mmCIF file of C-alpha atoms in Angstrom:
data_model
loop_
_atom_site.group_PDB
_atom_site.id
_atom_site.type_symbol
_atom_site.label_atom_id
_atom_site.label_comp_id
_atom_site.label_asym_id
_atom_site.label_seq_id
_atom_site.Cartn_x
_atom_site.Cartn_y
_atom_site.Cartn_z
ATOM 1 C CA MET A 1 233.128 -117.705 152.702
ATOM 2 C CA LYS A 2 233.372 -114.031 152.509
ATOM 3 C CA PHE A 3 237.084 -114.212 151.919
ATOM 4 C CA LYS A 4 236.597 -116.656 149.222
ATOM 5 C CA ILE A 5 234.260 -114.093 147.548
ATOM 6 C CA ILE A 6 236.785 -111.254 147.937
ATOM 7 C CA THR A 7 239.336 -113.484 146.462
ATOM 8 C CA LEU A 8 237.485 -114.267 143.340
ATOM 9 C CA LEU A 9 236.600 -110.481 142.964
ATOM 10 C CA LEU A 10 240.243 -109.629 143.133
ATOM 11 C CA LEU A 11 240.987 -112.370 140.833
ATOM 12 C CA ALA A 12 238.574 -110.971 138.616
ATOM 13 C CA VAL A 13 239.889 -107.396 138.770
ATOM 14 C CA THR A 14 243.236 -108.491 137.949
ATOM 15 C CA ALA A 15 242.156 -110.991 134.939
ATOM 16 C CA PHE A 16 242.943 -108.284 132.538
ATOM 17 C CA ASN A 17 246.801 -108.798 132.901
ATOM 18 C CA ALA A 18 246.446 -112.021 131.297
ATOM 19 C CA ARG A 19 244.065 -111.148 128.602
ATOM 20 C CA SER A 20 246.792 -110.591 125.710
ATOM 21 C CA GLN A 21 248.251 -113.552 123.721
ATOM 22 C CA ALA A 22 251.678 -112.695 125.301
ATOM 23 C CA PRO A 23 252.965 -111.916 128.950
ATOM 24 C CA GLN A 24 253.074 -108.223 129.325
ATOM 25 C CA GLN A 25 253.673 -105.813 132.452
ATOM 26 C CA PRO A 26 250.583 -104.983 134.452
ATOM 27 C CA LEU A 27 248.592 -101.977 132.948
ATOM 28 C CA PHE A 28 249.126 -100.771 136.774
ATOM 29 C CA GLN A 29 249.455 -101.823 140.174
ATOM 30 C CA MET A 30 246.576 -103.176 142.037
ATOM 31 C CA PRO A 31 245.945 -102.165 145.712
ATOM 32 C CA VAL A 32 245.854 -104.475 148.592
ATOM 33 C CA VAL A 33 243.218 -104.581 150.855
ATOM 34 C CA PRO A 34 244.452 -104.670 154.724
ATOM 35 C CA ASP A 35 243.733 -108.091 156.420
ATOM 36 C CA SER A 36 242.147 -105.959 159.208
ATOM 37 C CA ILE A 37 239.211 -105.257 156.613
ATOM 38 C CA VAL A 38 237.048 -108.126 157.341
ATOM 39 C CA LEU A 39 233.355 -107.410 156.166
ATOM 40 C CA LEU A 40 232.633 -107.873 152.145
ATOM 41 C CA TYR A 41 231.413 -104.670 151.588
ATOM 42 C CA ASP A 42 234.002 -102.860 153.489
ATOM 43 C CA ARG A 43 236.740 -104.672 151.527
ATOM 44 C CA THR A 44 235.202 -103.853 148.302
ATOM 45 C CA ASP A 45 234.653 -100.276 149.304
ATOM 46 C CA TYR A 46 238.295 -100.266 150.331
ATOM 47 C CA LEU A 47 239.359 -101.840 146.893
ATOM 48 C CA LEU A 48 236.815 -99.138 144.962
ATOM 49 C CA ALA A 49 238.356 -96.452 146.765
ATOM 50 C CA HIS A 50 242.016 -97.251 146.023
ATOM 51 C CA TYR A 51 241.658 -99.126 142.530
ATOM 52 C CA TRP A 52 242.858 -96.339 140.533
ATOM 53 C CA ASP A 53 246.006 -95.099 143.144
ATOM 54 C CA PHE A 54 248.543 -96.179 141.051
ATOM 55 C CA CYS A 55 246.969 -95.211 137.669
ATOM 56 C CA ASP A 56 248.273 -92.868 135.255
ATOM 57 C CA VAL A 57 245.590 -92.370 133.032
ATOM 58 C CA LYS A 58 247.246 -90.775 130.177
ATOM 59 C CA LYS A 59 249.423 -93.816 129.969
ATOM 60 C CA ALA A 60 247.091 -96.165 130.623
ATOM 61 C CA PHE A 61 244.357 -94.875 127.853
ATOM 62 C CA SER A 62 247.010 -95.169 125.482
ATOM 63 C CA ALA A 63 246.157 -98.799 125.524
ATOM 64 C CA ARG A 64 242.813 -98.372 124.973
ATOM 65 C CA ASP A 65 241.520 -102.086 125.018
ATOM 66 C CA ARG A 66 243.483 -102.922 128.100
ATOM 67 C CA PHE A 67 242.161 -99.760 129.888
ATOM 68 C CA ARG A 68 238.640 -100.692 128.646
ATOM 69 C CA GLY A 69 239.166 -104.070 130.455
ATOM 70 C CA ALA A 70 240.492 -102.417 133.612
ATOM 71 C CA VAL A 71 237.271 -100.276 133.720
ATOM 72 C CA ILE A 72 234.910 -102.969 133.164
ATOM 73 C CA ASP A 73 236.660 -105.052 135.886
ATOM 74 C CA TYR A 74 236.263 -101.853 138.095
ATOM 75 C CA PHE A 75 232.880 -101.431 137.489
ATOM 76 C CA SER A 76 232.047 -105.303 138.249
ATOM 77 C CA LEU A 77 233.210 -104.877 142.189
ATOM 78 C CA MET A 78 230.518 -102.037 142.286
ATOM 79 C CA PRO A 79 227.430 -104.148 143.513
ATOM 80 C CA TYR A 80 229.560 -105.506 146.008
ATOM 81 C CA GLY A 81 230.226 -102.525 147.825
ATOM 82 C CA THR A 82 227.966 -99.839 149.817
ATOM 83 C CA VAL A 83 226.105 -96.802 148.294
ATOM 84 C CA ASP A 84 228.199 -94.278 149.700
ATOM 85 C CA GLY A 85 231.511 -96.196 148.914
ATOM 86 C CA VAL A 86 230.247 -96.285 145.281
ATOM 87 C CA LYS A 87 229.470 -92.840 144.828
ATOM 88 C CA SER A 88 232.411 -91.638 146.515
ATOM 89 C CA SER A 89 234.514 -93.905 144.146
ATOM 90 C CA ILE A 90 232.802 -92.825 140.895
ATOM 91 C CA SER A 91 233.273 -89.573 141.893
ATOM 92 C CA SER A 92 236.893 -89.636 142.444
ATOM 93 C CA PHE A 93 237.687 -91.833 139.372
ATOM 94 C CA MET A 94 235.861 -89.391 137.137
ATOM 95 C CA LYS A 95 238.043 -86.756 138.459
ATOM 96 C CA LYS A 96 241.026 -88.693 137.742
ATOM 97 C CA VAL A 97 239.876 -89.274 133.950
ATOM 98 C CA SER A 98 239.032 -85.500 133.632
ATOM 99 C CA THR A 99 242.451 -84.769 132.079
ATOM 100 C CA SER A 100 240.671 -84.323 128.689
ATOM 101 C CA LYS A 101 237.195 -84.881 126.805
ATOM 102 C CA GLU A 102 238.178 -88.202 125.175
ATOM 103 C CA PRO A 103 238.967 -90.569 128.203
ATOM 104 C CA VAL A 104 235.943 -88.940 129.700
ATOM 105 C CA GLN A 105 233.488 -89.714 126.941
ATOM 106 C CA PHE A 106 235.537 -93.230 126.754
ATOM 107 C CA VAL A 107 234.359 -93.984 130.173
ATOM 108 C CA ALA A 108 231.087 -92.697 129.844
ATOM 109 C CA ASP A 109 230.258 -94.992 126.882
ATOM 110 C CA ILE A 110 231.325 -97.986 128.779
ATOM 111 C CA ALA A 111 229.350 -96.887 131.783
ATOM 112 C CA GLU A 112 226.052 -96.724 129.258
ATOM 113 C CA GLN A 113 227.192 -99.847 127.736
ATOM 114 C CA THR A 114 227.849 -101.589 130.768
ATOM 115 C CA PHE A 115 224.916 -100.194 133.122
ATOM 116 C CA TYR A 116 222.338 -99.124 130.774
ATOM 117 C CA SER A 117 222.207 -100.196 127.408
ATOM 118 C CA ASP A 118 220.007 -103.125 125.960
ATOM 119 C CA THR A 119 222.795 -105.736 126.078
ATOM 120 C CA ALA A 120 223.893 -104.344 129.587
ATOM 121 C CA ALA A 121 226.111 -106.712 131.194
ATOM 122 C CA LEU A 122 225.470 -105.394 134.643
ATOM 123 C CA ALA A 123 222.166 -103.456 133.901
ATOM 124 C CA SER A 124 221.347 -101.550 136.970
ATOM 125 C CA ASP A 125 219.436 -97.929 137.017
ATOM 126 C CA GLN A 126 220.963 -96.955 140.205
ATOM 127 C CA LEU A 127 224.677 -97.350 139.101
ATOM 128 C CA TYR A 128 223.852 -95.617 136.083
ATOM 129 C CA LEU A 129 222.258 -92.559 137.592
ATOM 130 C CA MET A 130 225.572 -92.047 140.177
ATOM 131 C CA PHE A 131 227.374 -91.630 136.619
ATOM 132 C CA LEU A 132 224.888 -89.361 134.960
ATOM 133 C CA ASP A 133 225.273 -87.123 137.892
ATOM 134 C CA GLU A 134 228.934 -86.806 137.760
ATOM 135 C CA LEU A 135 228.618 -86.546 133.765
ATOM 136 C CA LEU A 136 226.328 -83.523 133.769
ATOM 137 C CA ALA A 137 228.581 -81.807 136.502
ATOM 138 C CA ASN A 138 231.783 -82.505 134.384
ATOM 139 C CA LYS A 139 232.929 -79.408 132.205
ATOM 140 C CA LYS A 140 234.706 -81.892 129.675
ATOM 141 C CA VAL A 141 231.398 -83.408 128.687
ATOM 142 C CA ASP A 142 230.075 -81.836 125.364
ATOM 143 C CA LYS A 143 226.743 -80.161 125.562
ATOM 144 C CA ASN A 144 224.811 -81.959 123.366
ATOM 145 C CA MET A 145 225.905 -85.234 125.082
ATOM 146 C CA LYS A 146 224.601 -83.337 128.396
ATOM 147 C CA LEU A 147 221.540 -82.948 127.007
ATOM 148 C CA ARG A 148 221.250 -86.651 125.971
ATOM 149 C CA TYR A 149 222.386 -87.466 129.786
ATOM 150 C CA ALA A 150 219.930 -84.999 131.007
ATOM 151 C CA HIS A 151 217.116 -86.823 129.092
ATOM 152 C CA GLN A 152 218.236 -90.398 130.491
ATOM 153 C CA LYS A 153 218.356 -89.211 133.898
ATOM 154 C CA HIS A 154 214.892 -87.570 133.968
ATOM 155 C CA VAL A 155 213.313 -90.619 132.122
ATOM 156 C CA LEU A 156 215.144 -93.175 134.834
ATOM 157 C CA GLU A 157 214.532 -91.046 138.070
ATOM 158 C CA GLY A 158 210.825 -90.849 136.930
ATOM 159 C CA SER A 159 210.269 -94.375 136.413
ATOM 160 C CA GLN A 160 211.422 -96.049 139.377
ATOM 161 C CA SER A 161 209.458 -98.016 142.011
ATOM 162 C CA GLY A 162 207.751 -95.525 144.394
ATOM 163 C CA GLN A 163 207.413 -92.533 142.001
ATOM 164 C CA PRO A 164 204.332 -91.313 140.706
ATOM 165 C CA ALA A 165 203.543 -92.681 137.223
ATOM 166 C CA PRO A 166 204.759 -89.854 134.520
ATOM 167 C CA LYS A 167 202.631 -88.020 132.692
ATOM 168 C CA LEU A 168 200.795 -90.368 129.646
ATOM 169 C CA THR A 169 198.834 -89.087 126.780
ATOM 170 C CA TYR A 170 197.638 -91.334 124.278
ATOM 171 C CA THR A 171 195.177 -91.620 121.366
ATOM 172 C CA ASP A 172 192.815 -94.484 120.852
ATOM 173 C CA PRO A 173 191.929 -96.165 117.641
ATOM 174 C CA ILE A 174 189.025 -94.097 116.897
ATOM 175 C CA GLY A 175 191.155 -90.919 117.492
ATOM 176 C CA THR A 176 189.998 -89.898 120.921
ATOM 177 C CA GLU A 177 192.871 -88.472 123.139
ATOM 178 C CA TYR A 178 192.976 -89.468 126.916
ATOM 179 C CA THR A 179 195.548 -88.702 129.646
ATOM 180 C CA PHE A 180 196.078 -91.454 131.966
ATOM 181 C CA ALA A 181 194.887 -90.775 135.691
ATOM 182 C CA PRO A 182 194.756 -93.385 138.307
ATOM 183 C CA ASP A 183 191.318 -94.551 139.469
ATOM 184 C CA THR A 184 191.516 -94.919 142.961
ATOM 185 C CA THR A 185 188.328 -96.967 143.221
ATOM 186 C CA LYS A 186 190.303 -99.740 141.391
ATOM 187 C CA ALA A 187 192.941 -101.835 142.637
ATOM 188 C CA GLY A 188 195.556 -100.497 140.441
ATOM 189 C CA ALA A 189 196.706 -100.295 136.878
ATOM 190 C CA ILE A 190 198.956 -102.210 134.665
ATOM 191 C CA ILE A 191 200.359 -100.075 131.573
ATOM 192 C CA PHE A 192 201.603 -102.350 129.029
ATOM 193 C CA PHE A 193 204.127 -100.640 126.464
ATOM 194 C CA ASN A 194 204.248 -102.745 123.202
ATOM 195 C CA ASP A 195 204.759 -102.695 119.508
ATOM 196 C CA PRO A 196 202.768 -104.559 117.029
ATOM 197 C CA ASP A 197 206.100 -105.485 115.030
ATOM 198 C CA CYS A 198 207.578 -107.125 118.299
ATOM 199 C CA SER A 199 206.932 -110.844 118.301
ATOM 200 C CA GLY A 200 207.364 -111.011 122.272
ATOM 201 C CA CYS A 201 204.732 -108.406 122.734
ATOM 202 C CA SER A 202 202.297 -110.235 120.230
ATOM 203 C CA MET A 203 202.936 -113.429 122.828
ATOM 204 C CA ALA A 204 202.335 -111.571 125.633
ATOM 205 C CA ARG A 205 199.080 -110.194 124.642
ATOM 206 C CA LEU A 206 197.773 -113.514 123.571
ATOM 207 C CA ARG A 207 198.898 -114.964 126.898
ATOM 208 C CA ILE A 208 196.848 -112.377 129.098
ATOM 209 C CA ASP A 209 193.847 -112.604 127.055
ATOM 210 C CA ALA A 210 193.898 -116.324 126.902
ATOM 211 C CA ASP A 211 194.394 -116.630 130.881
ATOM 212 C CA ILE A 212 191.130 -116.943 132.483
ATOM 213 C CA LEU A 213 192.074 -115.420 135.995
ATOM 214 C CA SER A 214 193.901 -112.185 134.341
ATOM 215 C CA ARG A 215 190.950 -111.817 131.892
ATOM 216 C CA THR A 216 188.435 -111.908 134.423
ATOM 217 C CA VAL A 217 190.414 -109.434 136.653
ATOM 218 C CA ILE A 218 190.250 -106.787 133.705
ATOM 219 C CA GLU A 219 186.739 -107.616 132.589
ATOM 220 C CA LYS A 220 185.595 -107.324 136.087
ATOM 221 C CA GLY A 221 187.068 -103.801 136.438
ATOM 222 C CA ILE A 222 189.196 -104.893 139.241
ATOM 223 C CA ILE A 223 192.242 -103.221 137.426
ATOM 224 C CA ASP A 224 192.653 -101.078 134.832
ATOM 225 C CA PHE A 225 194.897 -102.588 132.044
ATOM 226 C CA TYR A 226 196.257 -99.859 129.372
ATOM 227 C CA SER A 227 197.869 -101.578 126.129
ATOM 228 C CA ILE A 228 200.090 -98.301 124.717
ATOM 229 C CA TYR A 229 202.084 -98.611 121.724
ATOM 230 C CA PRO A 230 204.914 -95.701 121.738
ATOM 231 C CA GLY A 231 204.411 -94.469 118.506
ATOM 232 C CA ASP A 232 202.326 -92.790 115.845
ATOM 233 C CA ALA A 233 198.680 -94.328 115.411
ATOM 234 C CA ASP A 234 199.669 -95.124 111.951
ATOM 235 C CA ALA A 235 197.796 -97.836 109.452
ATOM 236 C CA GLU A 236 199.959 -100.700 110.757
ATOM 237 C CA TRP A 237 199.316 -100.044 114.322
ATOM 238 C CA LEU A 238 195.456 -99.430 113.692
ATOM 239 C CA GLN A 239 195.125 -102.695 111.943
ATOM 240 C CA SER A 240 196.641 -104.625 114.947
ATOM 241 C CA ALA A 241 195.030 -102.506 117.954
ATOM 242 C CA VAL A 242 191.297 -103.299 116.559
ATOM 243 C CA SER A 243 191.866 -106.921 117.447
ATOM 244 C CA TYR A 244 192.796 -106.116 121.169
ATOM 245 C CA PRO A 245 190.196 -107.108 123.745
ATOM 246 C CA GLU A 246 187.562 -104.335 124.277
ATOM 247 C CA THR A 247 188.152 -104.174 128.155
ATOM 248 C CA TRP A 248 191.617 -102.839 127.542
ATOM 249 C CA LYS A 249 192.395 -99.159 127.329
ATOM 250 C CA THR A 250 194.404 -99.367 123.931
ATOM 251 C CA GLY A 251 196.225 -95.897 122.505
ATOM 252 C CA ALA A 252 199.185 -94.866 120.640
ATOM 253 C CA ALA A 253 201.621 -92.457 122.482
ATOM 254 C CA PRO A 254 204.481 -91.457 120.324
ATOM 255 C CA ASP A 255 205.712 -89.106 122.812
ATOM 256 C CA ALA A 256 205.461 -91.444 125.702
ATOM 257 C CA ASP A 257 209.314 -92.152 125.741
ATOM 258 C CA GLN A 258 210.122 -88.627 126.796
ATOM 259 C CA ASP A 259 209.050 -89.251 130.271
ATOM 260 C CA TRP A 260 208.708 -93.268 130.451
ATOM 261 C CA ASP A 261 211.887 -95.720 130.607
ATOM 262 C CA ILE A 262 210.781 -97.990 127.712
ATOM 263 C CA ARG A 263 214.212 -99.437 126.776
ATOM 264 C CA GLN A 264 212.944 -102.824 125.950
ATOM 265 C CA SER A 265 209.622 -104.202 124.491
ATOM 266 C CA PRO A 266 207.273 -105.671 125.900
ATOM 267 C CA LEU A 267 207.143 -103.945 129.274
ATOM 268 C CA PHE A 268 204.914 -103.529 132.097
ATOM 269 C CA TYR A 269 204.745 -100.939 134.314
ATOM 270 C CA ILE A 270 202.465 -102.143 137.421
ATOM 271 C CA LEU A 271 201.090 -99.508 139.446
ATOM 272 C CA ASN A 272 199.222 -98.841 142.827
ATOM 273 C CA ARG A 273 195.827 -97.341 143.139
ATOM 274 C CA ASP A 274 197.184 -93.914 143.757
ATOM 275 C CA GLY A 275 199.429 -94.201 140.506
ATOM 276 C CA SER A 276 202.719 -94.761 142.128
ATOM 277 C CA ILE A 277 204.969 -97.607 140.325
ATOM 278 C CA LEU A 278 204.969 -100.728 142.217
ATOM 279 C CA VAL A 279 206.741 -102.846 139.499
ATOM 280 C CA VAL A 280 208.389 -102.828 136.384
ATOM 281 C CA THR A 281 208.841 -105.799 134.642
ATOM 282 C CA GLY A 282 209.205 -107.595 131.163
ATOM 283 C CA ASP A 283 208.288 -110.784 132.229
ATOM 284 C CA VAL A 284 204.954 -111.630 131.294
ATOM 285 C CA ASN A 285 204.752 -114.233 133.813
ATOM 286 C CA GLU A 286 204.965 -112.297 136.564
ATOM 287 C CA VAL A 287 202.197 -109.889 135.216
ATOM 288 C CA ILE A 288 199.784 -112.963 135.033
ATOM 289 C CA ASP A 289 200.826 -113.926 138.672
ATOM 290 C CA ILE A 290 199.981 -110.877 139.849
ATOM 291 C CA LEU A 291 196.607 -110.740 138.187
ATOM 292 C CA GLY A 292 195.810 -114.343 139.115
ATOM 293 C CA ARG A 293 196.240 -113.191 142.789
ATOM 294 C CA LEU A 294 194.382 -110.284 142.547
ATOM 295 C CA ALA A 295 191.476 -112.619 141.314
ATOM 296 C CA GLN A 296 191.885 -114.797 144.556
ATOM 297 C CA VAL A 297 191.951 -112.161 146.863
ATOM 298 C CA SER A 298 188.791 -110.627 144.877
ATOM 299 C CA GLY A 299 186.905 -113.852 144.934
ATOM 300 C CA HIS A 300 187.060 -114.297 141.550
ATOM 301 C CA ALA A 301 189.283 -117.474 141.125
ATOM 302 C CA PRO A 302 187.697 -120.958 140.761
ATOM 303 C CA SER A 303 188.830 -121.897 144.012
ATOM 304 C CA ALA A 304 187.234 -118.726 145.633
ATOM 305 C CA PHE A 305 184.031 -119.681 143.561
ATOM 306 C CA ASN A 306 184.109 -123.181 145.222
ATOM 307 C CA ARG A 307 184.430 -121.657 148.987
ATOM 308 C CA ASN A 308 181.654 -119.148 148.143
ATOM 309 C CA ARG A 309 179.314 -121.982 147.512
ATOM 310 C CA THR A 310 179.725 -123.363 151.184
ATOM 311 C CA LYS A 311 178.982 -119.592 152.660
ATOM 312 C CA SER A 312 175.563 -118.683 153.598
ATOM 313 C CA PRO A 313 174.071 -115.443 151.465
ATOM 314 C CA ALA A 314 174.580 -113.449 154.580
ATOM 315 C CA ALA A 315 178.452 -113.971 154.734
ATOM 316 C CA GLU A 316 180.284 -110.581 154.978
ATOM 317 C CA PRO A 317 181.673 -109.580 151.391
ATOM 318 C CA GLN A 318 185.512 -109.431 150.967
ATOM 319 C CA SER A 319 187.379 -106.564 151.401
ATOM 320 C CA GLU A 320 188.349 -104.693 148.136
ATOM 321 C CA PRO A 321 191.529 -106.110 146.788
ATOM 322 C CA GLN A 322 194.558 -103.781 146.574
ATOM 323 C CA LEU A 323 198.050 -104.210 144.804
#
């Protein structure tokens, strides 16, 4: 099975040779993985390490479309390699293309489109961070672009699972300013980044408020729920915000994108009680499921109420729920 998978990968890697309408010479020769390397990750690491061995970058770059195809095929192998193997390959590749500013920026743009953009074909913060490290250290990268990449790195690194939630200062609908701080007496917090112009955000707001278990968990104060608009507290937002549930902590935070990764909307950051990031998701179903489980373990789900009716008044209280 592993050999079938790697065979498919090799076919994908060489597919760019057949992309033109008429037969033509390969852009460059592909490496051959020795049969003695058996494991999928090891074979992929070898292929990544030697992918560009026979490529003359200056010559290949003159055929932009075909070179782009080769780079995309190269990127598509990375999820199958080891972290060390991918890092080493990216470092070697960036040195190879650093003949001038133009090919470096060309590759950087493809990496951003492939791993980071809203329409990323292979969305991966980890892979894009590897490229950002190389781009920030590369002398061929324009200084203004480095500022942009440094910001992307700051936001990405600070928004990963396990990291403490970034700083968040917001203004509520009556003009009072707050700074988010975790409440360790609660099971955790959910920060819901949304926009009044986003139809998906509106649907997510309605679904959470309409779900009885989600609403119960928030109303009972088991978890703090923040609805944050990453923009100015203008009239349009205020008109929408006044209709949000009173139990939500609602605010506008125009500088949120300086520290938080909020490329998509709606977006939910689910935090542990200590304020560390547990889950980042754009799926409201996942959020409703988590809130439902909190309702169950805290004894506020309908099934829990039924079970409680059979218990004596002296029954021990349930332990405090945690995310």
